[in-house]
mmCIF file of C-alpha atoms in Angstrom:
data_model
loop_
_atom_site.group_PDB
_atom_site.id
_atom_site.type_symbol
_atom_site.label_atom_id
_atom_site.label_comp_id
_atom_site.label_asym_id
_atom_site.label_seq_id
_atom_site.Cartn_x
_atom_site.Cartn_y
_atom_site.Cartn_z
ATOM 1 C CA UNK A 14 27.051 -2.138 8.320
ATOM 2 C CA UNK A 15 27.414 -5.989 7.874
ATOM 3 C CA UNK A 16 31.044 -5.891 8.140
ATOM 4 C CA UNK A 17 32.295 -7.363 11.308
ATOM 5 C CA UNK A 18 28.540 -8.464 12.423
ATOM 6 C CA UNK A 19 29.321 -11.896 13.089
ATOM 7 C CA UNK A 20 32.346 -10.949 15.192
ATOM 8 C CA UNK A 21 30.387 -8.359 17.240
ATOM 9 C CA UNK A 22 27.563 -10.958 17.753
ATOM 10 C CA UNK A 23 29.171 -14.569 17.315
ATOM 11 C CA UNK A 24 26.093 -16.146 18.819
ATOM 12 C CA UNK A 25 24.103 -15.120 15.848
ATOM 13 C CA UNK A 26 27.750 -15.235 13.724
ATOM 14 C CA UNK A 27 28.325 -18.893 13.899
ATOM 15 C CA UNK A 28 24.787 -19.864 13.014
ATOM 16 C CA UNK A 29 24.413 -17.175 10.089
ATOM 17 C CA UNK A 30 28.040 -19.113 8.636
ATOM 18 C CA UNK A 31 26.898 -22.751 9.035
ATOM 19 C CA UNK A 32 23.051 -21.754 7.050
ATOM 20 C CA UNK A 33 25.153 -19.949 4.456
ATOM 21 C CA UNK A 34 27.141 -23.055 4.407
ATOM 22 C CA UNK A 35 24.239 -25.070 4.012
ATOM 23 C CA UNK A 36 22.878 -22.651 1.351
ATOM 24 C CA UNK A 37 25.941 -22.950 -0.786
ATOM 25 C CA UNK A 38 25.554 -26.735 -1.074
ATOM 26 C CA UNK A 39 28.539 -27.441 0.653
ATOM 27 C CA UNK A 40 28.579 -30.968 1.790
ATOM 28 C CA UNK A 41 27.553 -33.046 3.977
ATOM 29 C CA UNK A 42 25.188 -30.231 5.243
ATOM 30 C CA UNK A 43 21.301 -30.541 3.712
ATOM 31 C CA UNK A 44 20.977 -28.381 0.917
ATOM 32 C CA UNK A 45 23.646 -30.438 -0.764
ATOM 33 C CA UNK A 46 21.278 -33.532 -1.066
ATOM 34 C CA UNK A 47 18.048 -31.712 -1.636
ATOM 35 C CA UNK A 48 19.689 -29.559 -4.574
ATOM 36 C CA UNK A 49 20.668 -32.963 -6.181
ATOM 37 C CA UNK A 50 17.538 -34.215 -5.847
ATOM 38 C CA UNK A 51 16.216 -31.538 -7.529
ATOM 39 C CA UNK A 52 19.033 -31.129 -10.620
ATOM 40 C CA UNK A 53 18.801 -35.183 -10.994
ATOM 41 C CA UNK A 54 14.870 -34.605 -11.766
ATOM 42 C CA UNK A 55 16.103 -32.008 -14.230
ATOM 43 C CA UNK A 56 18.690 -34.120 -15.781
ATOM 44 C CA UNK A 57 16.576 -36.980 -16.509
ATOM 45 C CA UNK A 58 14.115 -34.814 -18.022
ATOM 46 C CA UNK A 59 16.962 -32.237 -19.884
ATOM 47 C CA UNK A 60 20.185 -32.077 -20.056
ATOM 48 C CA UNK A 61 20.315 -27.944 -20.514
ATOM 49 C CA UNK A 62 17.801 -27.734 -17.520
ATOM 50 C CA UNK A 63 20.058 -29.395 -15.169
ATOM 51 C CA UNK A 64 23.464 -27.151 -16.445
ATOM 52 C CA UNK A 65 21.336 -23.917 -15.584
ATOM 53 C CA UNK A 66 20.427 -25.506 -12.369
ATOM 54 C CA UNK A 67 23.649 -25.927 -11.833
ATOM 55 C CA UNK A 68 25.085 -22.747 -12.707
ATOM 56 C CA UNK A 69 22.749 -21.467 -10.440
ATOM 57 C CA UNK A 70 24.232 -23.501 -7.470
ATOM 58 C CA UNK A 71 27.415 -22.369 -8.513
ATOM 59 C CA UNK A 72 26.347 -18.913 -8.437
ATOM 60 C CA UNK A 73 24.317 -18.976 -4.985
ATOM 61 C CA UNK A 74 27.451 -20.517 -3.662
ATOM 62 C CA UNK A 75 29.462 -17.630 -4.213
ATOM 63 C CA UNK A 76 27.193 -14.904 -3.122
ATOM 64 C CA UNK A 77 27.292 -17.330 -0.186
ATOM 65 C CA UNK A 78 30.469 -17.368 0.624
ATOM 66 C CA UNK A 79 31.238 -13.717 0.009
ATOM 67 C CA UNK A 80 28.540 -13.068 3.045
ATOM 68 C CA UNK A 81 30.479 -15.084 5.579
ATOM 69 C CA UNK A 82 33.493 -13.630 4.481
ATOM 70 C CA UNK A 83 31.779 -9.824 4.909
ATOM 71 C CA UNK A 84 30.492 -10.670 8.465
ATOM 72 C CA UNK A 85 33.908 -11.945 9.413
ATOM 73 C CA UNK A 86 35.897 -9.275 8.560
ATOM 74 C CA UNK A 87 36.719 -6.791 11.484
ATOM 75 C CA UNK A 88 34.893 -4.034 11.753
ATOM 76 C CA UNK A 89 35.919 -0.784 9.803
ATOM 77 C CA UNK A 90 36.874 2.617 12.194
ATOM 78 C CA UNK A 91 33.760 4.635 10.564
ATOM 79 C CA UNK A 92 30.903 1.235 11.090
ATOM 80 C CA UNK A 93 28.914 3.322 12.533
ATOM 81 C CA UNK A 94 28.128 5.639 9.763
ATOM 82 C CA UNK A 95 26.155 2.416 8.259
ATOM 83 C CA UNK A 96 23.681 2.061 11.241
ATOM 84 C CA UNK A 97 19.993 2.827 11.443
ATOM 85 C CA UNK A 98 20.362 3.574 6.986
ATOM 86 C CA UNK A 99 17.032 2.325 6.311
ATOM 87 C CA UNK A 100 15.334 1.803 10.182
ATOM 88 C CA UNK A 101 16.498 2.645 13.533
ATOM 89 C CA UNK A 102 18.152 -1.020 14.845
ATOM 90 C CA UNK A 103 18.144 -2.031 18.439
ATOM 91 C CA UNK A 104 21.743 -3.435 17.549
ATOM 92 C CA UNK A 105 20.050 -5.992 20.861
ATOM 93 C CA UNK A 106 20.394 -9.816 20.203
ATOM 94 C CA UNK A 107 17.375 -11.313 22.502
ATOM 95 C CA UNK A 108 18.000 -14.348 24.636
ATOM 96 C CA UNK A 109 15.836 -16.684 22.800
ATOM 97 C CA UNK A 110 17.460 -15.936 19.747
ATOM 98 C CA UNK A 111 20.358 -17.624 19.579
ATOM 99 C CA UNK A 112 19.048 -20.976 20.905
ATOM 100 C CA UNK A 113 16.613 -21.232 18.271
ATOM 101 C CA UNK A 114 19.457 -20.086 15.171
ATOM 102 C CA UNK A 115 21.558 -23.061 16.896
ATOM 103 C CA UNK A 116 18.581 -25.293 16.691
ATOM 104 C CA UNK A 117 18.015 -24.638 13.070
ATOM 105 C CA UNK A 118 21.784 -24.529 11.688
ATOM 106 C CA UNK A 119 22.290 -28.178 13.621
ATOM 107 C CA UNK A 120 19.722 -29.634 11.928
ATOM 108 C CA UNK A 121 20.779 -27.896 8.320
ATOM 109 C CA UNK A 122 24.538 -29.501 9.459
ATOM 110 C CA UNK A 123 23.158 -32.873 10.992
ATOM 111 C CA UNK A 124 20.220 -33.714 8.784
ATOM 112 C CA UNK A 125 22.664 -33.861 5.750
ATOM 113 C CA UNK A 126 24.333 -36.899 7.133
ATOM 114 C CA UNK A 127 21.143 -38.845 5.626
ATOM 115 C CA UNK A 128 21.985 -38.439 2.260
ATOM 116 C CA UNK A 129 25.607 -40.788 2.982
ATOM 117 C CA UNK A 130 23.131 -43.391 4.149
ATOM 118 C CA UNK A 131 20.321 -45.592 2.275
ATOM 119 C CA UNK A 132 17.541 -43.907 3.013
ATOM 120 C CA UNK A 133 16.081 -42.998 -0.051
ATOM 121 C CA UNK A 134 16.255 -46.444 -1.094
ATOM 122 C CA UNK A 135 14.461 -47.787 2.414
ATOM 123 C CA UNK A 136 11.416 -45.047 1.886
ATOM 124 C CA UNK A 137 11.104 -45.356 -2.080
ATOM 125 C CA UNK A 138 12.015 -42.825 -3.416
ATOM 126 C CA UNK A 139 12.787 -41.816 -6.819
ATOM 127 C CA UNK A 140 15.113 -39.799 -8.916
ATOM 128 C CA UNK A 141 17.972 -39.791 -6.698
ATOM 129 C CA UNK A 142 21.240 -38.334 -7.766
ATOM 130 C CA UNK A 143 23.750 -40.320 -8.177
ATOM 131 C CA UNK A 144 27.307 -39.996 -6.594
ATOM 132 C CA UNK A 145 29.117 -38.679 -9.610
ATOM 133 C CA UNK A 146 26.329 -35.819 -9.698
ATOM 134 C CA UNK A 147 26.894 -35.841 -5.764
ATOM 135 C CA UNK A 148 30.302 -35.344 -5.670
ATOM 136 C CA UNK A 149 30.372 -32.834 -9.450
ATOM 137 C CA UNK A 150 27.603 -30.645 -7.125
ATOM 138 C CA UNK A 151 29.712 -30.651 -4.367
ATOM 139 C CA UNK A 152 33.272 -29.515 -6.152
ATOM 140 C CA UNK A 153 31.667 -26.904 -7.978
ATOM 141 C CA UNK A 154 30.136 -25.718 -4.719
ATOM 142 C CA UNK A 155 33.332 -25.925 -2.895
ATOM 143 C CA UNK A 156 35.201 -23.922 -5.435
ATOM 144 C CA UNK A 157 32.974 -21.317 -6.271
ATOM 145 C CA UNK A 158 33.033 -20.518 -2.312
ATOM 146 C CA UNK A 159 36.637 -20.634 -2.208
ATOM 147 C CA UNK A 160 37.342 -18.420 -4.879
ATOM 148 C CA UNK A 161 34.567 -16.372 -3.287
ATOM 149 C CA UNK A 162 36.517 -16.020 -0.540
ATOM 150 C CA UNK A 163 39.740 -15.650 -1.482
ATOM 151 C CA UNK A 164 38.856 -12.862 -4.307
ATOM 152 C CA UNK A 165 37.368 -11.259 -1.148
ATOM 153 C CA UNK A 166 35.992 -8.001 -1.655
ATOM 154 C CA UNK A 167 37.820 -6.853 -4.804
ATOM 155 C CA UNK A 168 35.698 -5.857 -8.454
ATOM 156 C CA UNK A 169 34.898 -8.243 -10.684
ATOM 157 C CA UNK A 170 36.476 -7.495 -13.957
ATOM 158 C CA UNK A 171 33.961 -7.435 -16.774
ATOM 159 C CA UNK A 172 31.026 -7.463 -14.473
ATOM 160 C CA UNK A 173 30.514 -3.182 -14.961
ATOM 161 C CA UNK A 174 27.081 -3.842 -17.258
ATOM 162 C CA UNK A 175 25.786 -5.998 -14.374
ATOM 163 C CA UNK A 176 25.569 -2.729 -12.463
ATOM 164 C CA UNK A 177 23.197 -1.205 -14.137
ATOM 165 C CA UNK A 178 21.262 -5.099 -14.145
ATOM 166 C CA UNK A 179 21.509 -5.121 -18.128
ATOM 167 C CA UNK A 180 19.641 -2.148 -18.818
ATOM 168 C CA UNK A 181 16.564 -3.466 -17.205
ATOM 169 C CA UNK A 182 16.050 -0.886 -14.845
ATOM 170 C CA UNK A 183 16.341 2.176 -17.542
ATOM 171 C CA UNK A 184 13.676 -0.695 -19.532
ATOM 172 C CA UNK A 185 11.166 -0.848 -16.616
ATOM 173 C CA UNK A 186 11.463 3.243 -16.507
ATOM 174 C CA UNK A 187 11.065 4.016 -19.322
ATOM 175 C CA UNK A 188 8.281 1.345 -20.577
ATOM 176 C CA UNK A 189 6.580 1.267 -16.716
ATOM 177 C CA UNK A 190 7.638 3.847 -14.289
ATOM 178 C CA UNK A 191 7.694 7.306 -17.040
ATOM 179 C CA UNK A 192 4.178 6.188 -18.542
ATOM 180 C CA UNK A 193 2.781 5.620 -15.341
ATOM 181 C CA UNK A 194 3.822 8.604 -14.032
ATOM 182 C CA UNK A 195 2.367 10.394 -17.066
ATOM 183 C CA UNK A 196 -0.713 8.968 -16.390
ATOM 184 C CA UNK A 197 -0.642 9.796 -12.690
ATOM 185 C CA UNK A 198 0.030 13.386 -13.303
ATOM 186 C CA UNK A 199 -3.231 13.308 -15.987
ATOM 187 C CA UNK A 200 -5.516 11.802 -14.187
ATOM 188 C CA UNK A 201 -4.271 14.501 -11.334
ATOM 189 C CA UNK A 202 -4.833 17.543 -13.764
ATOM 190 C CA UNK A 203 -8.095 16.433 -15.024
ATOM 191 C CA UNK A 204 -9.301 15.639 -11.304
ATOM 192 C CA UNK A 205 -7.756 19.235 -9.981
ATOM 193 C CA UNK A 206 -9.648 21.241 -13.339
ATOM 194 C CA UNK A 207 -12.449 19.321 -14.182
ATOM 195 C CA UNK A 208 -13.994 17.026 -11.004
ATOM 196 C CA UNK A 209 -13.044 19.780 -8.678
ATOM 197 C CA UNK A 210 -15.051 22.301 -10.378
ATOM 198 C CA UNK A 211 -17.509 20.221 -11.063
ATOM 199 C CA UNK A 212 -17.845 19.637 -7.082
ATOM 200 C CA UNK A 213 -17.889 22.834 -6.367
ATOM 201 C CA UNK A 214 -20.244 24.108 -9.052
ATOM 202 C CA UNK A 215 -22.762 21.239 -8.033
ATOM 203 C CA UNK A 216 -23.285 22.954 -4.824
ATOM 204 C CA UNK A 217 -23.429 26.407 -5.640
ATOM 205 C CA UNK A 218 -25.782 25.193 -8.670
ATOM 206 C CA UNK A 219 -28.300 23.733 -5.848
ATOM 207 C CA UNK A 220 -28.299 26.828 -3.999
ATOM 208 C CA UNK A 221 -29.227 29.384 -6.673
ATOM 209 C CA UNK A 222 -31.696 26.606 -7.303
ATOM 210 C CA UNK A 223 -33.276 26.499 -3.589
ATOM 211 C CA UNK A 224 -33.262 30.751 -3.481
ATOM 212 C CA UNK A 225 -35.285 30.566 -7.016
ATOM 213 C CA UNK A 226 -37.559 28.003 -5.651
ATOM 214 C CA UNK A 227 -37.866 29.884 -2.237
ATOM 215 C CA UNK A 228 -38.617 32.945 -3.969
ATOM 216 C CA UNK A 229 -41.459 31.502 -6.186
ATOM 217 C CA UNK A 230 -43.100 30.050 -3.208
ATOM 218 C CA UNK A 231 -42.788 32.868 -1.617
ATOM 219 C CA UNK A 232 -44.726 34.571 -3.994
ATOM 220 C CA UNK A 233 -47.052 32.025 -3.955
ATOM 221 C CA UNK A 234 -48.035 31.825 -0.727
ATOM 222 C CA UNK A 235 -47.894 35.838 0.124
ATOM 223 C CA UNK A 236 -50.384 36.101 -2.975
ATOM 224 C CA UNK A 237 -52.858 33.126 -0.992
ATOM 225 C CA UNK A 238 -52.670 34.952 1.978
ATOM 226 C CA UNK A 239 -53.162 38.203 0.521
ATOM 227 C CA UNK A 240 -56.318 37.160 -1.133
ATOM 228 C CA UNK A 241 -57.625 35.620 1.913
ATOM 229 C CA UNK A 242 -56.968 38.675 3.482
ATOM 230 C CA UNK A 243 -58.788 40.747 1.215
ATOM 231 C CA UNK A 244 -61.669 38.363 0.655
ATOM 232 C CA UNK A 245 -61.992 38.704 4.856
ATOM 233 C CA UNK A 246 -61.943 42.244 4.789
ATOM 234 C CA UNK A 247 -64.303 42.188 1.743
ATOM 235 C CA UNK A 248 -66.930 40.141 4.104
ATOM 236 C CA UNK A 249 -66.302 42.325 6.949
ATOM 237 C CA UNK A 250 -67.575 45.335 5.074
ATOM 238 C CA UNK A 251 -70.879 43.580 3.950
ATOM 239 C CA UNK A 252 -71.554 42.868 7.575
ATOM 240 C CA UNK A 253 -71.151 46.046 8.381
ATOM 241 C CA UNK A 254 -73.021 47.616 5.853
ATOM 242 C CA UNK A 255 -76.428 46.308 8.014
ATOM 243 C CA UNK A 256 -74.728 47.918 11.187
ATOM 244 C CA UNK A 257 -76.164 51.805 10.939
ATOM 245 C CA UNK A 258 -77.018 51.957 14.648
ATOM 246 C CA UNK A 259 -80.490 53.017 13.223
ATOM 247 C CA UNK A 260 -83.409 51.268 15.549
ATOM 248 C CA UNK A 261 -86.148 51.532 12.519
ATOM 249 C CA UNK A 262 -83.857 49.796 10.187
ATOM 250 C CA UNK A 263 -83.190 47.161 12.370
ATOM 251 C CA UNK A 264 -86.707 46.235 13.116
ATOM 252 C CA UNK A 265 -87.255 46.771 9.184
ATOM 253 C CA UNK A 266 -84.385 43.851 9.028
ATOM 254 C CA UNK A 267 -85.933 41.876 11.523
ATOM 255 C CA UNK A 268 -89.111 41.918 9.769
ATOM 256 C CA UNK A 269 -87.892 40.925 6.535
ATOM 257 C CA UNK A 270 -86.056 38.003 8.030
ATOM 258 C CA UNK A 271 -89.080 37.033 9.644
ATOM 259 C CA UNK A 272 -91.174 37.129 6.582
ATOM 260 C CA UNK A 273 -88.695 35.004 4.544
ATOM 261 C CA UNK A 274 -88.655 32.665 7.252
ATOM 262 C CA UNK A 275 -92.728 32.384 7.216
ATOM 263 C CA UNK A 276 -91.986 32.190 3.146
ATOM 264 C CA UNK A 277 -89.972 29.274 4.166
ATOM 265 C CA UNK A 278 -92.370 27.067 6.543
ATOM 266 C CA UNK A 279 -95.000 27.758 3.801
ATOM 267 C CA UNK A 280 -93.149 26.721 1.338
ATOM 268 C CA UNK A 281 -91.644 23.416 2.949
ATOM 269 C CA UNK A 282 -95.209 22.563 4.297
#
């Protein structure tokens, strides 16, 4: 879907080329100087540190310059079959956009400029390349983005085990990905048979809990209020025992309540 961007949006085209300019180390842009600063830290400290940092520029150079050369190229008949692969695009370019990539990829192509004149020296600073590693930097960088470009978009011979990124995906699988997954699935099973049930059975354990409890106090309480019940009704029939409707026996009541209350005065005075 990158093929033929840069000629279907050259305000964002021209831009993209100069930063991937810059990012190869091609000189005078910036990145040129501030790789060398870097690699001449690493030389004065080793040797072998400063050839992988350089085979590293060498390297980003290329991948560089094979990304201008894809955005360049017109556009294939079928482009559209590579839109909107991973997210619907606006394929829109806003107006503030292009100002602001201009702004940054003049500075990236101006700023460079510095590094032909004394300033390093003028601020103090240290470590700073020197032209041989200057000028070594910036043939290697040149060539690796020429022959980027000119090899174009043909295979690399010899490159097929890079595919596969030296067997470190199939590693990560099979030491990260497959055990993890194992794990996932386990911790699924045992959640699905054993905390599931247990939810459930938590619950349902409660309830026949609360009936058994219910039913106990229940009994309880229908057993109180049946023997208040019966105690009342007991009472009841002693009162009316007294209640003949008899006129003798009541006054032979009355008397003997009045005698046990003369019993009483006597017996308090």
């Amino acid at each position: 879907a990158l093929r033929g961007a840069a000629r279907r949006y050259p305000s964002l085209g021209v831009p993209f080329t100069v930063a991937a300019a810059s990012l190869a180390g091609l000189p005078p842009l910036s990145l040129w100087v501030s790789k060398d600063e870097v690699l001449a830290t690493a030389l004065a400290r080793s040797p072998a540190l400063y050839g992988v940092g350089l085979l590293g520029a060498v390297i980003a150079a290329a991948y560089s310059a094979k990304a201008v050369w894809f955005v360049w190229r017109p556009e294939p008949s079928d482009v559209a079959a590579g839109w909107d692969t991973e997210e619907r695009g606006t394929r829109h370019v806003s107006a503030f956009a292009p100002p602001a990539l201009v702004a940054l990829a003049g500075s990236a192509a101006v700023l460079g400029v510095l590094a032909l004149l004394p300033v390093g020296e003028l601020v103090g600073a240290q470590g700073a390349p020197a032209a041989w590693e200057l000028a070594l930097s910036a043939v290697l960088a040149g060539g690796a983005a020429a022959t980027a470009w000119w090899w174009g978009d043909r295979p690399i011979p010899g490159t097929r085990p890079l595919h596969g990124w030296l067997g470190l995906e199939r590693g990560a699988e099979a030491l990260l990905v497959t055990p993890t997954m194992a794990l996932a699935r386990a911790l699924a099973t045992f959640d699905d048979r054993v905390l599931h049930r247990a939810v459930l059975a938590v619950p349902a354990a409660g309830l026949r809990l609360a009936r058994l409890a219910d039913r106990r106090a229940e009994f309880s309480i229908s057993g109180a209020v049946a023997g208040v019940v019966a105690g009342a009704r007991r009472l009841g029939e002693l009162a009316r025992r007294p209640q003949t409707g008899q006129l003798h026996q009541y006054y032979a009541q009355a008397a003997v309540a009045l005698a046990v209350l003369a019993l009483l005065v006597v017996v308090v005075t």
